[in-house]
Coordinates of N, CA and C and ligand atoms in Angstrom, one line a residue:
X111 N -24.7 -0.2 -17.7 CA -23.6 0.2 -16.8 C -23.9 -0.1 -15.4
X112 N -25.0 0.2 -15.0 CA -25.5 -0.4 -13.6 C -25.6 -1.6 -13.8
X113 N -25.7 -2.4 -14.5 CA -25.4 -3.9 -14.3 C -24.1 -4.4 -14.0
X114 N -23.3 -4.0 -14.9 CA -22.0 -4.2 -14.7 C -21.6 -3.7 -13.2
X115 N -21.4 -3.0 -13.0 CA -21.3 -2.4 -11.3 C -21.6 -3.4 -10.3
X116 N -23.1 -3.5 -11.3 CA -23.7 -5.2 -9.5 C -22.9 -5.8 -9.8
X117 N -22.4 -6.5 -11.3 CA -21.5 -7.6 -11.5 C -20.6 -7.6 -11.0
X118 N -19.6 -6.4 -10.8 CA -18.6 -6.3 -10.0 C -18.4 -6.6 -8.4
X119 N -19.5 -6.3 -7.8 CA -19.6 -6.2 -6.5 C -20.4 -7.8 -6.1
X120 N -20.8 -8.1 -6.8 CA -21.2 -10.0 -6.9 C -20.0 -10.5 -6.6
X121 N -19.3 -10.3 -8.0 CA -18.1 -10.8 -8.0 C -16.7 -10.6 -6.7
X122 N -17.0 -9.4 -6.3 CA -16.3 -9.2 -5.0 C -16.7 -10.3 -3.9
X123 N -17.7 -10.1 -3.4 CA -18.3 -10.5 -2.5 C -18.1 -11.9 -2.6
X124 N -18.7 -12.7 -3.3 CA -18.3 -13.7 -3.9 C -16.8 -14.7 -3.1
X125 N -15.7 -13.7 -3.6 CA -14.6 -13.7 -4.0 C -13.8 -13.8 -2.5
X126 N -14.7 -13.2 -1.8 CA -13.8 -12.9 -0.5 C -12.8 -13.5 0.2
X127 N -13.0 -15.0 0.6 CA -13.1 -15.9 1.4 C -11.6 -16.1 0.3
X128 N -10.9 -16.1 -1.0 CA -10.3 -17.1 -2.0 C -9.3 -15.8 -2.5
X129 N -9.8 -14.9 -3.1 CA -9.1 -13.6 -3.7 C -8.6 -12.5 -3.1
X130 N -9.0 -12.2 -1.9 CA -8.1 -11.2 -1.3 C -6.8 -11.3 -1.3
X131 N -6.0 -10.6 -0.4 CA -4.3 -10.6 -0.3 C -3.9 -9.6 0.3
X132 N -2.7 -10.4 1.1 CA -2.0 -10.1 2.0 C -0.7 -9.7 1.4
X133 N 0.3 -9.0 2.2 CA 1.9 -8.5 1.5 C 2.6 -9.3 2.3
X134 N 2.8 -10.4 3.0 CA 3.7 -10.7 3.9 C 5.4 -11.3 3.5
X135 N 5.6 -11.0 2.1 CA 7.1 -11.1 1.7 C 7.6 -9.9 1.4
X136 N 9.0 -10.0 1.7 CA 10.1 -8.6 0.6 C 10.7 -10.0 -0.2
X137 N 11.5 -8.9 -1.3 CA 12.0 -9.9 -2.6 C 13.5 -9.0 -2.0
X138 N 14.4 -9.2 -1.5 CA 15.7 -8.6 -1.4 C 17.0 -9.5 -2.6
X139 N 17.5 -8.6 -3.1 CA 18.4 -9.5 -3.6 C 18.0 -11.0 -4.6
X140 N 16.8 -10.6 -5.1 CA 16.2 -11.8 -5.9 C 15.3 -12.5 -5.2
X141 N 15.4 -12.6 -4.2 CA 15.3 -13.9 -3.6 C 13.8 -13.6 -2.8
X142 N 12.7 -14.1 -2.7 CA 11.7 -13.8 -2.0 C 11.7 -14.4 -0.5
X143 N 11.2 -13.5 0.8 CA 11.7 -14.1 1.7 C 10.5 -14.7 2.5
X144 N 10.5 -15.5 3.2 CA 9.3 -16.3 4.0 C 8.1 -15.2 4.4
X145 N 7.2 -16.2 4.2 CA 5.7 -15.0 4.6 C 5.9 -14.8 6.3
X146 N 5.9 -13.5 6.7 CA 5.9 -12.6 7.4 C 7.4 -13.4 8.6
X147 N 8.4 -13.2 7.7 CA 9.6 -13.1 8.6 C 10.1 -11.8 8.7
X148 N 9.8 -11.0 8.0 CA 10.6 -9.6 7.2 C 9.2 -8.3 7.5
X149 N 8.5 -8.8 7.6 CA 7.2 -8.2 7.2 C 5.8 -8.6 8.4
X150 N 5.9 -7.7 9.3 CA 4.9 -7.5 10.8 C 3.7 -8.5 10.4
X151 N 3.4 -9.6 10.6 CA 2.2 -9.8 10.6 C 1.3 -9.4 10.9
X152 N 0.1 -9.1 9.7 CA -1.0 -7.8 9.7 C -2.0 -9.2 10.3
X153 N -3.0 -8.5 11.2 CA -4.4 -9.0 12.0 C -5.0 -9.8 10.7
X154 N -5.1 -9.4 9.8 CA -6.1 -10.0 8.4 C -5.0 -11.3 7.8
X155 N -3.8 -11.9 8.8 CA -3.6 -12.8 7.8 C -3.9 -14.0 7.7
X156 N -4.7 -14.0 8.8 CA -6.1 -15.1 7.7 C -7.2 -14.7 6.7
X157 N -7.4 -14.0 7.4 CA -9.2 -13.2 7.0 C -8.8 -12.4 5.3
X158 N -7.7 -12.1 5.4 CA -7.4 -11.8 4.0 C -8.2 -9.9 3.8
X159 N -8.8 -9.7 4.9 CA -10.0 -8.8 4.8 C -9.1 -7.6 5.1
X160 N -9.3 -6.1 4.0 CA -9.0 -4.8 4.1 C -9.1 -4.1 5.6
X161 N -8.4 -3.3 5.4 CA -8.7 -1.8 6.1 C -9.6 -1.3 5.7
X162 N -10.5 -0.3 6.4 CA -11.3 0.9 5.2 C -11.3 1.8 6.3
X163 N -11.0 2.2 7.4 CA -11.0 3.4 8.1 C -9.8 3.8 8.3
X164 N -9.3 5.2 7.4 CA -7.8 5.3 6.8 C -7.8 6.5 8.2
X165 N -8.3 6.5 9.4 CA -8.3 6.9 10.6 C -7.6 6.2 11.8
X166 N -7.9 5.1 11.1 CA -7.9 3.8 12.5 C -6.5 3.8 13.2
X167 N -5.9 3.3 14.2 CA -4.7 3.0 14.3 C -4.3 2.1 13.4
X168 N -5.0 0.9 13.2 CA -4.7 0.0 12.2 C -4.3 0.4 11.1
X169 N -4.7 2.0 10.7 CA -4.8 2.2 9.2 C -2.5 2.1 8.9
X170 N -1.9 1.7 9.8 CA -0.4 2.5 9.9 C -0.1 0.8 9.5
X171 N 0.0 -0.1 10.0 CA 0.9 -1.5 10.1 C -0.2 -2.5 10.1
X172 N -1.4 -2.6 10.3 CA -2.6 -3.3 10.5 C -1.9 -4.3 11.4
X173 N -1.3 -4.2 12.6 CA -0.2 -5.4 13.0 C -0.5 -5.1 14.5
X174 N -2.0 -4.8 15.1 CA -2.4 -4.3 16.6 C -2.3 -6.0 17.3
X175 N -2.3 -6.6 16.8 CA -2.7 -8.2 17.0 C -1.5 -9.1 17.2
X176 N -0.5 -8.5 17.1 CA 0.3 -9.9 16.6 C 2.0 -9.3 17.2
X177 N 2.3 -10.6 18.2 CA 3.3 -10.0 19.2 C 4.6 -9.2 18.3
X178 N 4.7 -9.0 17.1 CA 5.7 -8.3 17.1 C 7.3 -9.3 16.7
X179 N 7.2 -10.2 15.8 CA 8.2 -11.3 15.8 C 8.5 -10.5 14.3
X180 N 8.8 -9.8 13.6 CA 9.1 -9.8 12.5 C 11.0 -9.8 12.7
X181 N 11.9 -9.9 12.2 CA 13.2 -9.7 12.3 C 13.6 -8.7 11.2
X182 N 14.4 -7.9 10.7 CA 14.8 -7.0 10.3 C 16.0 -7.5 8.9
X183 N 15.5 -6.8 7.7 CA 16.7 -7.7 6.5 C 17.3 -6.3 5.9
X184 N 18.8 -6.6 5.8 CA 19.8 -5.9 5.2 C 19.3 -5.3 3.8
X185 N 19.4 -4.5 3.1 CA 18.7 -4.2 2.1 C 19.5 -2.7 1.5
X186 N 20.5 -2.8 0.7 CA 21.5 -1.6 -0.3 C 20.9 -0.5 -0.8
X187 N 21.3 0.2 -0.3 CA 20.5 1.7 -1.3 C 20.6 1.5 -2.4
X188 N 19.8 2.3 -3.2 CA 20.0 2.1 -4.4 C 19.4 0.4 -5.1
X189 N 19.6 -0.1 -4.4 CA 19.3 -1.8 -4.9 C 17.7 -2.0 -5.3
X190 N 16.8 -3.3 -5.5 CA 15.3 -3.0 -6.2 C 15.2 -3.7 -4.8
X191 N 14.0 -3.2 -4.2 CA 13.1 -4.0 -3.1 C 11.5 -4.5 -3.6
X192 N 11.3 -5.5 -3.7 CA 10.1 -6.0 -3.7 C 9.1 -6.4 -2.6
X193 N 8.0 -6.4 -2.7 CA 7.0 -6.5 -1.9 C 5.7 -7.0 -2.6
X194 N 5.7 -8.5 -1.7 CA 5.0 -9.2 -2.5 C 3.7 -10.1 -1.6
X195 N 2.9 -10.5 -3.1 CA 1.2 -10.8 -2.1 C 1.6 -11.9 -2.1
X196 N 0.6 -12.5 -0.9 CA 0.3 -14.1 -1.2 C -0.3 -14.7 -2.5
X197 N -0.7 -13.9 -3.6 CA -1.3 -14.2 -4.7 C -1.4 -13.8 -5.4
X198 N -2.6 -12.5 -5.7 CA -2.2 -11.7 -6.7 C -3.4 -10.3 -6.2
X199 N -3.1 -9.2 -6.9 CA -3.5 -8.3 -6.5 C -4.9 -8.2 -7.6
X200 N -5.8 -8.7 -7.1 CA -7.0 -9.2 -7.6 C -8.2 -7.8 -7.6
X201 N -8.1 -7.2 -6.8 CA -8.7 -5.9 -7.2 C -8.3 -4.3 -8.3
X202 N -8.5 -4.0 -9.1 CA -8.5 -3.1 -9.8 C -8.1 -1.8 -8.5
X203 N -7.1 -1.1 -8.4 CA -6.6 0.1 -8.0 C -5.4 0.7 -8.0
X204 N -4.8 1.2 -7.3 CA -3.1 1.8 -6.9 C -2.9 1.3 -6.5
X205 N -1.1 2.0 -6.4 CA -0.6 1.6 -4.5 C 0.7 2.1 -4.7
X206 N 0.9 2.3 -3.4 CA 1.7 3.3 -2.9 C 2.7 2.6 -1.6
X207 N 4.2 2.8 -1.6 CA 4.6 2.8 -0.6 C 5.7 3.8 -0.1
X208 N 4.8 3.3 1.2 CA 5.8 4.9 2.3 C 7.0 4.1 3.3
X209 N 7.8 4.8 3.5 CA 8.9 4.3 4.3 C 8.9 5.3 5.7
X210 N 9.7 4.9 6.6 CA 9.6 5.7 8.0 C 11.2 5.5 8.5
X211 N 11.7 6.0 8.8 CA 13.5 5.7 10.1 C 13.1 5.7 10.7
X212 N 13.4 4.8 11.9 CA 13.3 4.5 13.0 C 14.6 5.1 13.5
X213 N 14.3 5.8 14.9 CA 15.2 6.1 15.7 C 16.4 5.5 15.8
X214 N 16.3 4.2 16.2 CA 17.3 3.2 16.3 C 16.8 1.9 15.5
X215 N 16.0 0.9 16.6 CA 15.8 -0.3 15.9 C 14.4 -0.1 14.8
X216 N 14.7 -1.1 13.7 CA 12.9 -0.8 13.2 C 12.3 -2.2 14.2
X217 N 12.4 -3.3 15.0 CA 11.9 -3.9 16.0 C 11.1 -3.0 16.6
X218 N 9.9 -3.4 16.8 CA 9.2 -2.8 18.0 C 9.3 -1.2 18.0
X219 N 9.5 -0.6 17.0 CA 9.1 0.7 16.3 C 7.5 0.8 15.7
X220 N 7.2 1.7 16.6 CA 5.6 2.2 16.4 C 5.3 3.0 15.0
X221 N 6.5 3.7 14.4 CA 6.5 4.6 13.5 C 5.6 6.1 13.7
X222 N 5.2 6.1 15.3 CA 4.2 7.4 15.3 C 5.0 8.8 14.7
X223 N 4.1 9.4 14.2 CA 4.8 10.9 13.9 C 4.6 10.9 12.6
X224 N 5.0 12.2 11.9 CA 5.1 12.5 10.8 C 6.6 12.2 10.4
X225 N 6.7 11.0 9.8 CA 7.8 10.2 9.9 C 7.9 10.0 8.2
X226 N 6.7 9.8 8.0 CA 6.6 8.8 6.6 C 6.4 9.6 5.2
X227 N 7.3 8.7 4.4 CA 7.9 9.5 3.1 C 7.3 8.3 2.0
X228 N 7.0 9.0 1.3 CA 6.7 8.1 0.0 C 7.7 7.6 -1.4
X229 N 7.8 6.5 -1.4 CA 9.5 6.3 -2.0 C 9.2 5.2 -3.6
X230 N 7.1 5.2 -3.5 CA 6.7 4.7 -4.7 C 5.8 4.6 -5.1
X231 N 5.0 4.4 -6.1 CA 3.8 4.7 -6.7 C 3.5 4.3 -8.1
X232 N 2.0 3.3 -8.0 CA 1.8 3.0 -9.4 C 0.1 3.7 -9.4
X233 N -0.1 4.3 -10.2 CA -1.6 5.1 -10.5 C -2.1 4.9 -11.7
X234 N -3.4 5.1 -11.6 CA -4.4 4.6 -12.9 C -3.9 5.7 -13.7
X235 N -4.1 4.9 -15.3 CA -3.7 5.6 -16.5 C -5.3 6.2 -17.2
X236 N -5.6 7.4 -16.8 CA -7.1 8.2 -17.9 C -6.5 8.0 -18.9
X237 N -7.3 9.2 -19.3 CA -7.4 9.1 -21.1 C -8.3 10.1 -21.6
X238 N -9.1 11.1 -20.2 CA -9.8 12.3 -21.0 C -11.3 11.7 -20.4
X239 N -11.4 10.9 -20.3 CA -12.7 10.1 -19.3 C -13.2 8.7 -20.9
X240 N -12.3 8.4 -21.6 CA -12.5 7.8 -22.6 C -12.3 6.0 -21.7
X241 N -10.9 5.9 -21.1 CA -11.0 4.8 -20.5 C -10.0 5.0 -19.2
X242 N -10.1 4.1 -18.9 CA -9.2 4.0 -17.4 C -8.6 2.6 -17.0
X243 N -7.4 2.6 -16.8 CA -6.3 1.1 -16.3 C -5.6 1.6 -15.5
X244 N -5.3 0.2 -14.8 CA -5.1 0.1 -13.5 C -3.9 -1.1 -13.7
X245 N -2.5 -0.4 -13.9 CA -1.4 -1.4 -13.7 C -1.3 -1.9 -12.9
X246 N -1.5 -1.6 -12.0 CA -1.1 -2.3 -10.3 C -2.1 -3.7 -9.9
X247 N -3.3 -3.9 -11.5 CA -4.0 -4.6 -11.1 C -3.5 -6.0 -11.5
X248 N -3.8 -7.3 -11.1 CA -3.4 -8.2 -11.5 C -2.1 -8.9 -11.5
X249 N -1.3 -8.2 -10.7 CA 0.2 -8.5 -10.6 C 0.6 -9.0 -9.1
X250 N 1.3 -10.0 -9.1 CA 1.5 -10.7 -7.3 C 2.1 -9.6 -6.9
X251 N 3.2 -8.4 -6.8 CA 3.5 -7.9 -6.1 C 4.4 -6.8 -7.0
X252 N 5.3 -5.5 -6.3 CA 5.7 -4.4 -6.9 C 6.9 -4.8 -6.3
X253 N 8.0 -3.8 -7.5 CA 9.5 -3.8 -7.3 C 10.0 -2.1 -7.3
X254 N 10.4 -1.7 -6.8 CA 11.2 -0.4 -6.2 C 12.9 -0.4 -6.4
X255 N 12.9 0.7 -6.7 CA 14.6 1.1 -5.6 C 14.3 1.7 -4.8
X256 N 15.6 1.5 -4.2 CA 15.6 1.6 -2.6 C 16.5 3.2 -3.1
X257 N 15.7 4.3 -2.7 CA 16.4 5.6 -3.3 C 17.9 5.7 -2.5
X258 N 19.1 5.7 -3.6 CA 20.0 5.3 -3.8 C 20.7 6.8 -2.1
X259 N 20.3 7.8 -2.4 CA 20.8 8.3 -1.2 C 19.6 8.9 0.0
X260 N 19.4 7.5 0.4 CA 18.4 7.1 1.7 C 19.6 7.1 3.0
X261 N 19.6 7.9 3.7 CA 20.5 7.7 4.9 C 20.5 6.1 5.5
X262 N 21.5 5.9 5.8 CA 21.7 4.2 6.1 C 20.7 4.2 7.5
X263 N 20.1 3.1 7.7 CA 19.6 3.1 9.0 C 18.5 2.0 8.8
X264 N 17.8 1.6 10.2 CA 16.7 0.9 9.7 C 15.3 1.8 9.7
X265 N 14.6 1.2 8.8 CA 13.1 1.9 8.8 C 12.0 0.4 8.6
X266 N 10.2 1.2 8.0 CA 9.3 0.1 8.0 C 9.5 0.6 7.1
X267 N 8.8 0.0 6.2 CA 8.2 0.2 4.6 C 6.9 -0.8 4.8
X268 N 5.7 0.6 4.4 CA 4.9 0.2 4.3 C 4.3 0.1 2.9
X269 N 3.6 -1.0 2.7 CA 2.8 -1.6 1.5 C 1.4 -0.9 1.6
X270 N 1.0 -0.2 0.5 CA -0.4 0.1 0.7 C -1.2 0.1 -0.5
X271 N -2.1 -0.9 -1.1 CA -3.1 -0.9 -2.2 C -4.0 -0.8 -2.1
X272 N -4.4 0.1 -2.4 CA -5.8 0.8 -2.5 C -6.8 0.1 -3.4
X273 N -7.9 -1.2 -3.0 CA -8.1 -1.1 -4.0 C -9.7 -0.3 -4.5
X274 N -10.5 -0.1 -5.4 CA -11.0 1.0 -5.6 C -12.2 0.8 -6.4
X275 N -12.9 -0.6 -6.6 CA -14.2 -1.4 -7.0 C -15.8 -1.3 -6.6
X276 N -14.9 -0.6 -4.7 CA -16.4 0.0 -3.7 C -16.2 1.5 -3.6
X277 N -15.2 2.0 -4.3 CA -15.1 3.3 -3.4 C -15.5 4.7 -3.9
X278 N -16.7 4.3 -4.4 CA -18.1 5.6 -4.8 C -18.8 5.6 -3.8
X279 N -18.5 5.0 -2.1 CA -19.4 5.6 -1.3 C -18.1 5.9 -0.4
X280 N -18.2 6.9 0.9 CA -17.3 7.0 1.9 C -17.1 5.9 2.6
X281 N -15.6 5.1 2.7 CA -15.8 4.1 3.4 C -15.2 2.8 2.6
X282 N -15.6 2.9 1.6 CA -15.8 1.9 0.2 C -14.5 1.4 0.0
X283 N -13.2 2.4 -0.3 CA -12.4 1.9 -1.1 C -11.3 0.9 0.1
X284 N -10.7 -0.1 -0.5 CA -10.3 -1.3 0.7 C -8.5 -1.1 0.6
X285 N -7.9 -1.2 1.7 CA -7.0 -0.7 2.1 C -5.9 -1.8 2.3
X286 N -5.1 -2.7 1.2 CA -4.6 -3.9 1.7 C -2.9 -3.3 2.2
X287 N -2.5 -3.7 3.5 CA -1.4 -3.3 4.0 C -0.6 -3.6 4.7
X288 N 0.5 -3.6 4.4 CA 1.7 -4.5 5.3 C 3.0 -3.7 6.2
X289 N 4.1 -4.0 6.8 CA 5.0 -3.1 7.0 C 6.2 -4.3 7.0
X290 N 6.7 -4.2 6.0 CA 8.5 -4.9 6.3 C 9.3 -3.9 7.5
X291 N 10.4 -4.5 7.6 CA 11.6 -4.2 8.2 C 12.8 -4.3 7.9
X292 N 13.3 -2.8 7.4 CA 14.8 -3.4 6.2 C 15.8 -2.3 7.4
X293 N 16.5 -2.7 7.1 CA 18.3 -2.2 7.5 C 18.8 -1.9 5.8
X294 N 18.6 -0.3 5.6 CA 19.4 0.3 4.7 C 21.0 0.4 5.0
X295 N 21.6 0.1 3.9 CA 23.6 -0.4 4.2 C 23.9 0.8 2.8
X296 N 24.9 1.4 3.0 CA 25.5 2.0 2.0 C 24.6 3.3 1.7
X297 N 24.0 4.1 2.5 CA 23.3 4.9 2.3 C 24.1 6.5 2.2
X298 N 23.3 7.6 1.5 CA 23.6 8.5 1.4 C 23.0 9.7 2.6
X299 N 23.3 10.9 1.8 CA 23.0 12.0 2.7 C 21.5 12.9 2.4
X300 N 20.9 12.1 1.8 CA 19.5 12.7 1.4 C 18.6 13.0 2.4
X301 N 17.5 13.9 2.4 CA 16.3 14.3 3.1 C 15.3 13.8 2.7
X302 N 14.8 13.1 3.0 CA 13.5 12.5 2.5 C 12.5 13.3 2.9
X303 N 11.3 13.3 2.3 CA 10.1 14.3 2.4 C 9.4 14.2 0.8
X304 N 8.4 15.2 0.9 CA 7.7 15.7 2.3 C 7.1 14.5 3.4
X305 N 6.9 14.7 4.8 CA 7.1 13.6 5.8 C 5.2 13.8 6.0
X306 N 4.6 12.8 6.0 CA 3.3 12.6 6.8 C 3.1 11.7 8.0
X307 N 2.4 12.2 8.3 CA 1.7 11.2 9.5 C 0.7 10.1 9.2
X308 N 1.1 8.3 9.4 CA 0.0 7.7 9.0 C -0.7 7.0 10.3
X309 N -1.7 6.6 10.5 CA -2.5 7.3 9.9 C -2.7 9.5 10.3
X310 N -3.7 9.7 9.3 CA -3.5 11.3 9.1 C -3.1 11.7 7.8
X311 N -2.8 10.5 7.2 CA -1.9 11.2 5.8 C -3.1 11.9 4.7
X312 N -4.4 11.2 5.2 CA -5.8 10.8 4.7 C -7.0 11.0 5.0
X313 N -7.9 11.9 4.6 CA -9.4 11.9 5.0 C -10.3 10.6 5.1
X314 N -10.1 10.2 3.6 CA -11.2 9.6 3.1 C -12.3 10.5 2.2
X315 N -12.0 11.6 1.9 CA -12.1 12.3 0.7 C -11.6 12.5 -0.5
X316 N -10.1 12.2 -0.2 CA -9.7 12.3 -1.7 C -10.1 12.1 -3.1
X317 N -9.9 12.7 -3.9 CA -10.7 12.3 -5.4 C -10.2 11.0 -6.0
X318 N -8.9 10.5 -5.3 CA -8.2 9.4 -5.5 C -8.8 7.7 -5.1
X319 N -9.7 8.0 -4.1 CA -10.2 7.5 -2.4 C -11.5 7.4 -2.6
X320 N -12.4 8.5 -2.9 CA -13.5 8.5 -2.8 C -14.2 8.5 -4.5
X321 N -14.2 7.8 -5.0 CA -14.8 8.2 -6.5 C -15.5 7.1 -7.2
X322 N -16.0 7.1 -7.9 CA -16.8 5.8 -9.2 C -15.6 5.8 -10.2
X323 N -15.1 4.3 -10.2 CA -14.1 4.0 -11.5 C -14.7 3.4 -12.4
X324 N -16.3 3.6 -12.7 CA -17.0 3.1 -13.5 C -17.7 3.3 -14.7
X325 N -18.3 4.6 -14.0 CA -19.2 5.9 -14.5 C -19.5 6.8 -13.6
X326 N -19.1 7.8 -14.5 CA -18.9 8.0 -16.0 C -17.4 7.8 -15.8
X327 N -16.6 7.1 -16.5 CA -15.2 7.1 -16.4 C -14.6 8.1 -16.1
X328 N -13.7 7.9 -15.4 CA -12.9 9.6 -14.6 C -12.0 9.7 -15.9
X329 N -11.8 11.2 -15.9 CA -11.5 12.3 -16.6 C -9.8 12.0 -16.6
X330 N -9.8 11.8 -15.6 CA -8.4 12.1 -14.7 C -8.6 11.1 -13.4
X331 N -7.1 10.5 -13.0 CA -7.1 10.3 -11.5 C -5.6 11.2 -10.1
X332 N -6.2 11.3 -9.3 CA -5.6 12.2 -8.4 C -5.0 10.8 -7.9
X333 N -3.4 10.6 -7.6 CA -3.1 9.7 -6.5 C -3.1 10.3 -5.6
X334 N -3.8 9.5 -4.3 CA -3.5 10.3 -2.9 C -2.3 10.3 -2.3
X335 N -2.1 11.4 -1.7 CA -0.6 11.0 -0.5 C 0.2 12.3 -0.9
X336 N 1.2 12.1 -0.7 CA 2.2 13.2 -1.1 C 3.1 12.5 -2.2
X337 N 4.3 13.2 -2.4 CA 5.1 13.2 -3.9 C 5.6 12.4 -3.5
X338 N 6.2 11.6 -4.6 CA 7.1 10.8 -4.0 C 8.4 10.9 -4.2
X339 N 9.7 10.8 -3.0 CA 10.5 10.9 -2.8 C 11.5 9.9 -3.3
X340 N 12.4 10.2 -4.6 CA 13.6 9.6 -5.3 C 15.0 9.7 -4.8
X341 N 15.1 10.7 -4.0 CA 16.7 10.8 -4.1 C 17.3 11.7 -4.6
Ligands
LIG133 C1 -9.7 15.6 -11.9 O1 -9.2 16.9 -11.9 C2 -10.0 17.9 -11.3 C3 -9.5 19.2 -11.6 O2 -8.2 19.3 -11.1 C4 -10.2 17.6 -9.9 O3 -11.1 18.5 -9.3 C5 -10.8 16.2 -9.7 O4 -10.8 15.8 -8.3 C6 -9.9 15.1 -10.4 N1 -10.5 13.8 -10.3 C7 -9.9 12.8 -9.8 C8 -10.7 11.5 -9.8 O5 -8.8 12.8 -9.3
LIG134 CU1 -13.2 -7.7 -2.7

């Protein structure tokens, strides 16, 4: 079992430079849209390289770097939103995405505050500590609805995959993250919640966050974050 482990972390390391991934498309309406027209270009989109201090300011839009050119896309309640890698989601873990309203524009919206709602979620499947899978792994990107009574308005939607190969020490598990910009049309009168603050949503403790997906196989896994919000 300790071999396999190094093998894994070889194989990471390895990998870096070729296998990482970035979110810088939405899929609206079928149609996939240009890398980072729709979606803040994050500092890593060359470097390909995670977050891991889910403290940082960075830990919210990873987007401290980069003037702020994204443009804003129409997007139907109710309708499927995708969010997609440059490749493929090459690490074994979650992921989760949170959404925020912007006051007015989502342009040049910071998203500070306990703003952010979680609107999706894919989590490892136990089995009693017998085995453990990881749907979210190996697939270029995730598809959503847009919860059908989301008050119309614009917001960010943020992308966030945890992935979770290092994360048996504090620090370990790698944080890949993006933020689109959608204009919800046809929206309802819902409350979204419960609202977090990102960063803050997150220690870096979680049992979700902090754990060996190795050995002894987990029992169980905890997704981090709050519930997620349907509508
Ligand atoms: C599994 O469940 C136990 C009991 O609720 C909890 O203490 C532990 O943190 C969970 N493990 C994971 C990896 O989520
Ligand atoms: Cu890696």
């Amino acid at each position: 079992m300790k071999l396999s482990v190094f093998s894994v972390a070889v194989a990471c390391l390895a990998s870096i430079a070729s296998a990482h991934y970035t979110f810088p498309s939405l899929v609206v309406g079928g149609k996939t849209t240009a890398a980072w027209a729709n979606v803040r270009t994050t500092n890593n989109f060359e470097t390909q390289a995670p977050v891991t201090d889910v403290t940082s300011a960075d830990f919210r839009c990873y987007d401290s770097a980069e003037p702020g050119t994204a443009t804003t896309i129409a997007v139907p309640a109710g309708s499927q939103l995708g969010i997609m890698s440059d490749g493929t989601i090459y690490h074994p873990g979650v992921v989760n995405v949170y959404m925020a309203k912007a006051p007015s524009s989502a342009s040049g919206w910071a998203g500070d505050g306990a703003v952010w709602f979680k609107v999706y979620q894919i989590t490892a499947e136990t089995n009693g500590g017998s085995s453990i899978a990881f749907p979210a792994q190996n697939v270029p990107g995730v598809t959503f609805t847009v919860p059908k009574n989301l008050p119309t308005g614009e917001y960010l939607v943020r992308m966030e995959a945890i992935a979770l190969h290092a994360a048996s020490t504090f620090g370990g598990a790698q944080f890949y993250i993006s933020c689109g910009q959608v204009s919800v049309t046809g929206g309802g009168s819902g409350t979204p919640g419960p609202l977090v603050s990102i960063p803050g949503v997150y220690t870096g403790y979680e049992p979700g966050i902090l754990l060996n997906i190795y050995y002894p196989v987990p029992a169980n896994y905890t997704q981090p974050g709050p519930a997620v919000w349907s509508g």
